[in-house]
C-alpha positions as a Python dict, from the first residue, in 0.01 Angstrom:
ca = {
    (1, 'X'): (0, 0, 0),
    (2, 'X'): (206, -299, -179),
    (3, 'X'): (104, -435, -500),
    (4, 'X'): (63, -833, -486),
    (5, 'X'): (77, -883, -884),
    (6, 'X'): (369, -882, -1060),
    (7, 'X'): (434, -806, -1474),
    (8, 'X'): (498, -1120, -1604),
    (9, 'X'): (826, -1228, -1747),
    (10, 'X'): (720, -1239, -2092),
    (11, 'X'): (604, -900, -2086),
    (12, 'X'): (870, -806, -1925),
    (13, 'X'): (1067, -909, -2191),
    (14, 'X'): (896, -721, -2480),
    (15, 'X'): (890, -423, -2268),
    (16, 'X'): (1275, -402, -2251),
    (17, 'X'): (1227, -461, -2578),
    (18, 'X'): (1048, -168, -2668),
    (19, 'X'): (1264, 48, -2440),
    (20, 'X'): (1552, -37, -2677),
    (21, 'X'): (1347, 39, -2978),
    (22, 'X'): (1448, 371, -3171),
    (23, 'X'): (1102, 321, -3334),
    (24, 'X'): (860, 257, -3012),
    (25, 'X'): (651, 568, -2922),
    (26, 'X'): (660, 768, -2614),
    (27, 'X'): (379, 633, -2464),
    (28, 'X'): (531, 252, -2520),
    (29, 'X'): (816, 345, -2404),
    (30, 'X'): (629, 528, -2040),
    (31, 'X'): (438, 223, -2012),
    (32, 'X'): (741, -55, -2089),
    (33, 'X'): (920, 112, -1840),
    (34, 'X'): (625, 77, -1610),
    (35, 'X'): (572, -238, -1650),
    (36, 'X'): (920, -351, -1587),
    (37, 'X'): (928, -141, -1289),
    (38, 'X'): (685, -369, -1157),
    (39, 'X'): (858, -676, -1239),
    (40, 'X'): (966, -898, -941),
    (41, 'X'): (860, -598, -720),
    (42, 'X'): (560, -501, -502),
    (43, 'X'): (520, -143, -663),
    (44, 'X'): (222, -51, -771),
    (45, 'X'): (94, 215, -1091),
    (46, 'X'): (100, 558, -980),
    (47, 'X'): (-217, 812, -1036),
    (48, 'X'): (-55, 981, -1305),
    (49, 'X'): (63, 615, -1530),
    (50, 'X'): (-261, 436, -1456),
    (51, 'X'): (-472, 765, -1652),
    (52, 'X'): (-274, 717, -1945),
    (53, 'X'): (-291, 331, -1952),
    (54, 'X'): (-646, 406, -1889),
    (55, 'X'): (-664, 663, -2219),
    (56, 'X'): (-474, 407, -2380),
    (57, 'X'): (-727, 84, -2331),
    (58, 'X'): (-1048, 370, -2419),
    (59, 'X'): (-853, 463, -2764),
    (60, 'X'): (-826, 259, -3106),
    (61, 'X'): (-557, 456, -3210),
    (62, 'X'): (-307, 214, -3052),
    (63, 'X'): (-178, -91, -3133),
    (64, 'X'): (-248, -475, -2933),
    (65, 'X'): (106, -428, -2791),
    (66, 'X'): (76, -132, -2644),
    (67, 'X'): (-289, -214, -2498),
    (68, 'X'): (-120, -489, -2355),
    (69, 'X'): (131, -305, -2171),
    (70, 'X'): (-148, -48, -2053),
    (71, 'X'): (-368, -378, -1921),
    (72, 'X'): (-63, -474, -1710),
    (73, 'X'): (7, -186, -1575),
    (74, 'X'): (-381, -99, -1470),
    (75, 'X'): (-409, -433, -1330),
    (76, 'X'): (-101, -355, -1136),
    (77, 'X'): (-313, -41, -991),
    (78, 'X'): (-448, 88, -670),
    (79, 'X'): (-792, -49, -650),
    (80, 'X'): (-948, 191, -435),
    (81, 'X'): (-890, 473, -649),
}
């Protein structure tokens, strides 16, 4: 199944951003590169990324930033899951 949304290029941007970021946290880091993996492509979030964007959105532990990477890469999921 192909994904018809696409991350958008300003997340994009701060998502290579946070890849180069000595200071971003794993989980930033797993979901920048997620999101740029589906940037300008028709992939779509696999089972195991799309439960820990999920935990991610259900926690208040993490910051706007990171919540907005996890958003992108849940809408970016398989809806029939």
């Amino acid at each position: 199944m192909t994904n018809s949304k696409q991350s958008s290029s300003k997340l994009a941007s701060q998502a290579s951003s946070i890849l180069s970021d000595k200071n971003a946290s794993q989980i930033q880091k797993s979901l920048a590169g997620s999101v740029l993996s589906q940037t300008k492509t028709t992939h779509q979030t696999g089972v195991e990324m799309e439960s820990k964007a999920s935990s991610v959105m259900k926690s208040d532990k993490y910051s706007e930033q990171t919540k907005s990477l996890a958003a992108s890469v849940l809408s970016q999921s398989n809806k029939a899951r």
